[in-house]
Short mmCIF file of C-alpha atoms and ligand atoms in Angstrom, two decimals:
data_model
loop_
_atom_site.label_atom_id
_atom_site.label_comp_id
_atom_site.label_asym_id
_atom_site.label_seq_id
_atom_site.Cartn_x
_atom_site.Cartn_y
_atom_site.Cartn_z
CA ARG A 866 0.00 0.00 0.00
CA ALA A 867 2.71 2.36 1.09
CA LYS A 868 4.51 1.67 -2.15
CA THR A 869 1.42 2.43 -4.18
CA ALA A 870 0.76 5.61 -2.24
CA GLY A 871 4.35 6.65 -2.79
CA LYS A 872 4.12 5.92 -6.45
CA ASN A 873 0.89 7.85 -6.77
CA ARG A 874 2.42 10.79 -5.00
CA TYR A 875 5.38 10.67 -7.35
CA GLU A 876 3.13 10.63 -10.38
CA PHE A 877 1.12 13.46 -8.90
CA TYR A 878 4.26 15.56 -8.48
CA THR A 879 5.56 15.00 -11.98
CA GLN A 880 2.15 15.70 -13.44
CA GLU A 881 2.02 18.96 -11.52
CA MET A 882 5.51 19.94 -12.62
CA THR A 883 4.70 19.07 -16.20
CA ASP A 884 1.61 21.23 -16.00
CA GLN A 885 3.65 24.11 -14.66
CA ALA A 886 6.33 23.71 -17.28
CA PHE A 887 3.65 23.44 -19.92
CA GLU A 888 1.91 26.55 -18.66
CA ARG A 889 5.17 28.45 -18.77
CA PHE A 890 5.86 27.15 -22.25
CA LEU A 891 2.46 28.35 -23.42
CA MET A 892 2.92 31.64 -21.63
CA VAL A 893 6.27 32.36 -23.29
CA GLY A 894 4.83 31.75 -26.74
CA ALA A 895 1.81 33.87 -25.93
CA LEU A 896 3.96 36.69 -24.52
CA ARG A 897 6.04 36.68 -27.67
CA ASN A 898 2.92 37.19 -29.79
CA ALA A 899 1.32 39.67 -27.46
CA ILE A 900 3.46 42.63 -28.48
CA GLU A 901 3.06 42.01 -32.21
CA ASN A 902 -0.67 41.43 -31.89
CA GLN A 903 -1.17 44.51 -29.74
CA GLN A 904 -2.59 42.61 -26.81
CA PHE A 905 -0.87 44.80 -24.22
CA VAL A 906 -2.37 48.07 -23.12
CA LEU A 907 -1.19 50.61 -20.61
CA HIS A 908 -3.43 51.91 -17.90
CA TYR A 909 -2.53 55.01 -15.94
CA GLN A 910 -3.03 55.50 -12.22
CA PRO A 911 -3.04 59.15 -11.13
CA GLN A 912 -0.74 60.31 -8.34
CA ILE A 913 -2.32 62.97 -6.16
CA ASP A 914 -1.24 65.89 -4.02
CA LEU A 915 -3.39 65.31 -0.95
CA ARG A 916 -3.48 68.99 -0.06
CA ASP A 917 -5.43 70.08 -3.13
CA ASN A 918 -6.31 66.82 -4.96
CA SER A 919 -4.30 67.93 -7.98
CA ILE A 920 -2.70 65.32 -10.23
CA ILE A 921 1.07 65.43 -9.87
CA GLY A 922 1.88 62.37 -11.92
CA ALA A 923 0.75 58.94 -13.05
CA GLU A 924 2.07 55.40 -12.94
CA ALA A 925 1.91 53.39 -16.15
CA LEU A 926 0.67 49.85 -15.39
CA ILE A 927 0.58 47.16 -18.06
CA ARG A 928 -2.49 45.06 -18.84
CA TRP A 929 -2.57 41.96 -21.06
CA ASN A 930 -5.71 40.89 -22.87
CA ASP A 931 -5.29 37.51 -24.53
CA PRO A 932 -8.17 36.34 -26.75
CA GLN A 933 -8.02 32.81 -25.27
CA MET A 934 -6.88 33.41 -21.71
CA GLY A 935 -8.71 36.67 -21.08
CA THR A 936 -7.17 39.42 -18.96
CA ILE A 937 -3.97 38.27 -17.30
CA PRO A 938 -2.74 40.38 -14.36
CA PRO A 939 0.91 41.54 -14.34
CA SER A 940 1.53 39.57 -11.15
CA ARG A 941 1.12 36.41 -13.26
CA PHE A 942 3.07 37.25 -16.39
CA ILE A 943 5.78 39.68 -15.28
CA PRO A 944 7.58 36.98 -13.20
CA VAL A 945 7.47 34.59 -16.18
CA ALA A 946 8.72 37.34 -18.48
CA GLU A 947 11.58 38.01 -16.05
CA LYS A 948 12.64 34.35 -15.92
CA THR A 949 12.61 33.95 -19.68
CA GLY A 950 14.23 37.20 -20.77
CA MET A 951 11.01 38.49 -22.37
CA ILE A 952 10.93 41.31 -19.85
CA GLN A 953 13.36 43.44 -21.84
CA ASN A 954 10.93 43.46 -24.76
CA ILE A 955 8.04 44.30 -22.49
CA ASP A 956 9.85 47.12 -20.70
CA ARG A 957 10.93 48.49 -24.07
CA TRP A 958 7.34 48.38 -25.32
CA VAL A 959 6.18 50.21 -22.19
CA LEU A 960 8.88 52.89 -22.55
CA ASN A 961 8.01 53.43 -26.21
CA THR A 962 4.29 53.55 -25.55
CA VAL A 963 4.58 56.02 -22.67
CA CYS A 964 6.88 58.35 -24.63
CA HIS A 965 4.62 58.14 -27.66
CA ASN A 966 1.56 58.91 -25.52
CA ILE A 967 3.19 61.84 -23.73
CA HIS A 968 4.12 63.47 -27.03
CA GLN A 969 0.62 62.91 -28.44
CA TRP A 970 -1.09 64.28 -25.34
CA GLN A 971 1.05 67.40 -25.50
CA GLN A 972 0.16 67.85 -29.17
CA GLN A 973 -3.51 67.59 -28.19
CA GLY A 974 -3.01 70.42 -25.72
CA TYR A 975 -3.06 68.54 -22.42
CA ARG A 976 -1.07 69.65 -19.43
CA VAL A 977 0.87 66.41 -19.06
CA PRO A 978 2.18 65.35 -15.65
CA ARG A 979 5.23 63.16 -15.10
CA VAL A 980 4.73 59.44 -15.83
CA SER A 981 6.37 56.69 -13.74
CA ILE A 982 7.48 53.49 -15.45
CA ASN A 983 8.33 50.19 -13.74
CA ILE A 984 11.67 48.77 -14.81
CA SER A 985 12.31 45.14 -13.99
CA ALA A 986 15.36 44.08 -12.02
CA ARG A 987 16.69 42.00 -14.85
CA HIS A 988 16.51 44.81 -17.36
CA PHE A 989 18.04 47.30 -14.99
CA GLY A 990 21.15 45.24 -14.46
CA SER A 991 21.66 44.85 -18.19
CA ASN A 992 23.88 47.93 -18.70
CA ILE A 993 21.99 48.94 -21.83
CA LEU A 994 19.06 50.64 -20.15
CA ALA A 995 20.36 54.21 -20.19
CA ASP A 996 21.30 54.12 -23.89
CA GLU A 997 18.00 52.51 -24.73
CA VAL A 998 16.02 55.10 -22.80
CA ALA A 999 17.96 57.93 -24.44
CA ALA A 1000 17.19 56.57 -27.91
CA ILE A 1001 13.50 56.09 -27.13
CA LEU A 1002 13.10 59.61 -25.67
CA ASP A 1003 14.79 61.04 -28.70
CA HIS A 1004 12.73 59.02 -31.15
CA HIS A 1005 9.43 60.22 -29.65
CA HIS A 1006 10.53 63.81 -28.94
CA CYS A 1007 9.71 63.20 -25.31
CA SER A 1008 11.33 65.35 -22.66
CA SER A 1009 13.20 63.47 -19.94
CA GLU A 1010 11.71 65.56 -17.10
CA LEU A 1011 8.38 63.89 -17.75
CA ILE A 1012 9.73 60.41 -17.07
CA GLU A 1013 10.38 58.69 -13.75
CA LEU A 1014 11.76 55.16 -13.56
CA GLU A 1015 10.76 52.91 -10.65
CA ILE A 1016 13.14 50.23 -9.50
CA THR A 1017 13.10 47.98 -6.45
CA GLU A 1018 15.64 47.72 -3.67
CA GLY A 1019 16.73 44.29 -4.84
CA VAL A 1020 18.05 45.80 -8.06
CA ILE A 1021 20.45 47.97 -6.13
CA MET A 1022 21.57 45.25 -3.74
CA ASN A 1023 22.30 42.82 -6.60
CA ASN A 1024 25.21 44.93 -7.70
CA PRO A 1025 25.44 48.30 -5.95
CA SER A 1026 28.33 49.73 -7.95
CA ARG A 1027 26.84 48.87 -11.32
CA ALA A 1028 23.43 50.10 -10.19
CA GLY A 1029 25.06 53.34 -9.07
CA LYS A 1030 26.63 53.87 -12.48
CA GLU A 1031 23.40 53.17 -14.33
CA LEU A 1032 21.39 55.43 -12.02
CA LYS A 1033 23.87 58.25 -12.46
CA GLN A 1034 23.71 57.97 -16.25
CA LEU A 1035 19.92 58.17 -16.14
CA ARG A 1036 19.93 61.05 -13.67
CA ASP A 1037 22.41 62.96 -15.86
CA MET A 1038 19.87 62.66 -18.68
CA GLY A 1039 17.31 64.41 -16.47
CA ILE A 1040 15.27 61.33 -15.63
CA ARG A 1041 13.81 60.96 -12.14
CA LEU A 1042 14.40 57.83 -10.11
CA ALA A 1043 12.19 56.22 -7.49
CA ILE A 1044 12.47 53.19 -5.23
CA ASP A 1045 9.29 51.11 -5.56
CA ASP A 1046 7.84 48.94 -2.78
CA PHE A 1047 10.23 50.61 -0.35
CA GLY A 1048 10.73 48.68 2.87
CA THR A 1049 9.87 45.24 1.53
CA GLY A 1050 13.20 44.29 -0.04
CA TYR A 1051 16.49 43.06 1.26
CA SER A 1052 18.48 46.21 1.54
CA SER A 1053 20.83 48.36 3.47
CA LEU A 1054 19.88 51.97 4.06
CA SER A 1055 23.36 53.26 3.28
CA TYR A 1056 22.66 53.38 -0.46
CA LEU A 1057 20.08 56.10 0.15
CA LYS A 1058 22.78 58.65 0.85
CA THR A 1059 25.08 57.75 -2.03
CA LEU A 1060 22.77 57.04 -4.97
CA PRO A 1061 21.06 59.76 -7.03
CA LEU A 1062 17.44 59.05 -6.04
CA ASP A 1063 14.42 61.34 -6.10
CA ARG A 1064 11.76 59.53 -4.19
CA LEU A 1065 10.63 56.59 -2.09
CA LYS A 1066 7.34 54.81 -2.65
CA ILE A 1067 5.94 53.39 0.58
CA ASP A 1068 4.76 49.87 -0.22
CA GLN A 1069 1.02 49.32 -0.03
CA SER A 1070 1.45 46.49 2.46
CA PHE A 1071 2.38 49.16 5.06
CA ILE A 1072 -0.59 51.35 4.15
CA SER A 1073 -3.41 48.83 3.80
CA ASP A 1074 -3.86 48.05 7.52
CA ILE A 1075 -3.66 51.64 8.72
CA PRO A 1076 -5.13 52.75 11.10
CA GLY A 1077 -5.68 49.31 12.69
CA ASP A 1078 -2.08 48.12 12.69
CA LYS A 1079 0.22 50.12 15.00
CA ASN A 1080 3.36 48.49 13.58
CA ASP A 1081 2.46 49.53 10.05
CA GLN A 1082 1.81 53.03 11.34
CA ALA A 1083 5.26 53.07 12.94
CA ILE A 1084 6.97 51.80 9.79
CA SER A 1085 5.19 54.27 7.51
CA ARG A 1086 5.97 57.12 9.90
CA ALA A 1087 9.65 56.11 9.93
CA ILE A 1088 9.85 55.94 6.12
CA ILE A 1089 8.25 59.38 5.81
CA ALA A 1090 10.69 60.84 8.36
CA LEU A 1091 13.63 59.16 6.64
CA ALA A 1092 12.64 60.55 3.24
CA ASN A 1093 11.96 64.01 4.58
CA SER A 1094 15.26 64.25 6.41
CA LEU A 1095 17.27 62.93 3.45
CA GLY A 1096 15.59 65.42 1.14
CA LEU A 1097 13.80 62.72 -0.86
CA GLU A 1098 10.19 62.92 -1.96
CA VAL A 1099 7.84 60.29 -0.61
CA ILE A 1100 4.62 58.86 -2.01
CA ALA A 1101 2.27 56.29 -0.47
CA GLU A 1102 0.92 53.42 -2.57
CA GLY A 1103 -2.44 51.76 -2.10
CA MET A 1104 -4.29 54.50 -0.24
CA GLU A 1105 -7.87 53.23 -0.08
CA THR A 1106 -9.55 55.02 2.81
CA GLU A 1107 -10.18 58.50 4.15
CA GLN A 1108 -8.51 57.47 7.43
CA GLN A 1109 -5.33 56.55 5.56
CA ARG A 1110 -5.45 59.92 3.82
CA GLN A 1111 -5.72 61.68 7.19
CA PHE A 1112 -2.86 59.64 8.62
CA LEU A 1113 -0.57 60.47 5.69
CA ILE A 1114 -1.28 64.19 5.83
CA GLU A 1115 -0.70 64.25 9.59
CA GLU A 1116 2.63 62.48 9.16
CA GLY A 1117 3.82 64.81 6.42
CA CYS A 1118 3.37 62.57 3.38
CA PHE A 1119 1.45 64.69 0.88
CA HIS A 1120 1.59 62.48 -2.20
CA ALA A 1121 -0.32 59.23 -2.74
CA GLN A 1122 -1.84 56.92 -5.30
CA GLY A 1123 -4.65 54.50 -4.54
CA PHE A 1124 -8.21 53.43 -5.06
CA LEU A 1125 -9.50 56.24 -2.81
CA PHE A 1126 -8.79 58.60 -5.66
CA SER A 1127 -8.60 56.30 -8.68
CA LYS A 1128 -7.44 52.90 -9.80
CA ALA A 1129 -5.33 52.57 -12.94
CA VAL A 1130 -7.59 53.57 -15.85
CA PRO A 1131 -7.45 53.38 -19.65
CA GLU A 1132 -5.84 56.25 -21.54
CA HIS A 1133 -9.09 58.01 -22.48
CA SER A 1134 -10.30 58.02 -18.87
CA PHE A 1135 -6.94 59.31 -17.70
CA LEU A 1136 -7.02 62.15 -20.24
CA ALA A 1137 -10.46 63.13 -18.98
CA LEU A 1138 -8.78 63.91 -15.63
CA LEU A 1139 -6.17 66.23 -17.16
CA LYS A 1140 -6.54 69.92 -17.90
CA LYS A 1141 -5.80 71.54 -21.21
CA VAL A 1142 -2.90 73.99 -21.34
P1 LIG B 651 3.72 48.17 -8.43
O1 LIG B 651 4.64 48.83 -9.37
O2 LIG B 651 4.03 48.29 -6.98
O3 LIG B 651 2.28 48.79 -8.78
C1 LIG B 651 1.27 49.08 -7.84
C2 LIG B 651 0.18 48.03 -7.88
O4 LIG B 651 -0.78 48.33 -6.86
C3 LIG B 651 -0.62 48.00 -9.19
O5 LIG B 651 -1.02 46.66 -9.41
C4 LIG B 651 -1.83 48.87 -8.84
O6 LIG B 651 -2.96 48.61 -9.66
C5 LIG B 651 -2.07 48.44 -7.43
N1 LIG B 651 -2.81 49.45 -6.64
C6 LIG B 651 -2.77 50.78 -6.75
N2 LIG B 651 -3.55 51.38 -5.84
C7 LIG B 651 -4.12 50.39 -5.12
C8 LIG B 651 -5.05 50.36 -4.00
O7 LIG B 651 -5.51 51.39 -3.49
N3 LIG B 651 -5.39 49.13 -3.52
C9 LIG B 651 -4.90 47.97 -4.05
N4 LIG B 651 -5.31 46.81 -3.51
N5 LIG B 651 -4.03 47.96 -5.10
C10 LIG B 651 -3.65 49.16 -5.61
P2 LIG B 651 -0.85 45.96 -10.83
O8 LIG B 651 -1.17 46.93 -11.92
O9 LIG B 651 -1.60 44.68 -10.78
O10 LIG B 651 0.71 45.67 -10.93
C11 LIG B 651 1.35 44.77 -10.07
C12 LIG B 651 2.85 44.82 -10.22
O11 LIG B 651 3.23 44.35 -11.52
C13 LIG B 651 3.43 46.22 -10.13
O12 LIG B 651 3.59 46.60 -8.77
C14 LIG B 651 4.75 46.04 -10.84
O13 LIG B 651 5.70 45.43 -9.98
C15 LIG B 651 4.38 45.06 -11.94
N6 LIG B 651 4.08 45.82 -13.18
C16 LIG B 651 2.92 46.43 -13.56
N7 LIG B 651 3.06 47.05 -14.74
C17 LIG B 651 4.36 46.85 -15.13
C18 LIG B 651 5.14 47.24 -16.28
O14 LIG B 651 4.67 47.96 -17.19
N8 LIG B 651 6.45 46.82 -16.34
C19 LIG B 651 7.01 46.07 -15.34
N9 LIG B 651 8.30 45.70 -15.46
N10 LIG B 651 6.31 45.69 -14.24
C20 LIG B 651 5.01 46.07 -14.13
MG1 LIG B 652 5.48 50.62 -9.45
MG1 LIG B 653 4.84 49.27 -5.59
MG1 LIG B 654 5.67 45.71 -6.98
#
């Protein structure tokens, strides 16, 4: 019996692994087609100044609509894209699309705020990012002050000296740099004083249980104080409630993005929020 059970378990495992491998295999093929077949779209989530509800920026967030699989959230396909090297193509598509949009919006007379773009760890470490970004900005006649790149702490810790060089190149081009999901990664704080950074994004996991969770309050308060005293900007992610808004204002964090104001919306809905020049 034991032998049979063991054998069944073994078969179960291999079947599961085969399914996973097969899913990844399908996903890679599908990802490859997605760019060509225009199955990706960008949504934009406004970033708000809490003091007057004005829009100070937006984060570009990718969405994938596959005719067979439906809408696939980035949490499912970005990790696969990172493991298979497809992420460079995706990041490049996002950069091109944002720069193209910014230029178009300006031509249409909109007062365009800065747009934040997520850059994956793998792409960041590649040493070609700065040149690539420069070429894309140039191609679309997009001004670098309107672009912010978001990277995570892990990117910096992987190779601090290389990260420093790449960040400096980008900063010299006039591009703003933010640390995404701040406080969730493996990191040392010493890089904050040496690297050319512009802002910290407080991860939504520290915001979502405010005001109930005193520890999250303490951590958020500490991040805000750290940013303020280092002369970095700070923005809270995932602000969903009026109480969280109150907390952030009281603690001196005046910028936020979250469902309380707006989720990430399609381009036309985002434009409806902007003013004309
Ligand atoms: P992220 O960069 O930290 O993006 C913030 C995520 O929080 C987004 O999820 C956004 O929709 C969600 N969010 C914003 N406000 C709220 C809120 O009030 N409540 C809740 N519950 N969620 C909120 P999304 O769009 O599913 O993206 C997930 C992650 O996928 C992103 O985390 C980012 O790491 C990655 N990602 C998304 N778009 C791109 C992209 O274009 N390129 C790359 N490389 N990664 C991307
Ligand atoms: Mg982000
Ligand atoms: Mg984040
Ligand atoms: Mg994230």
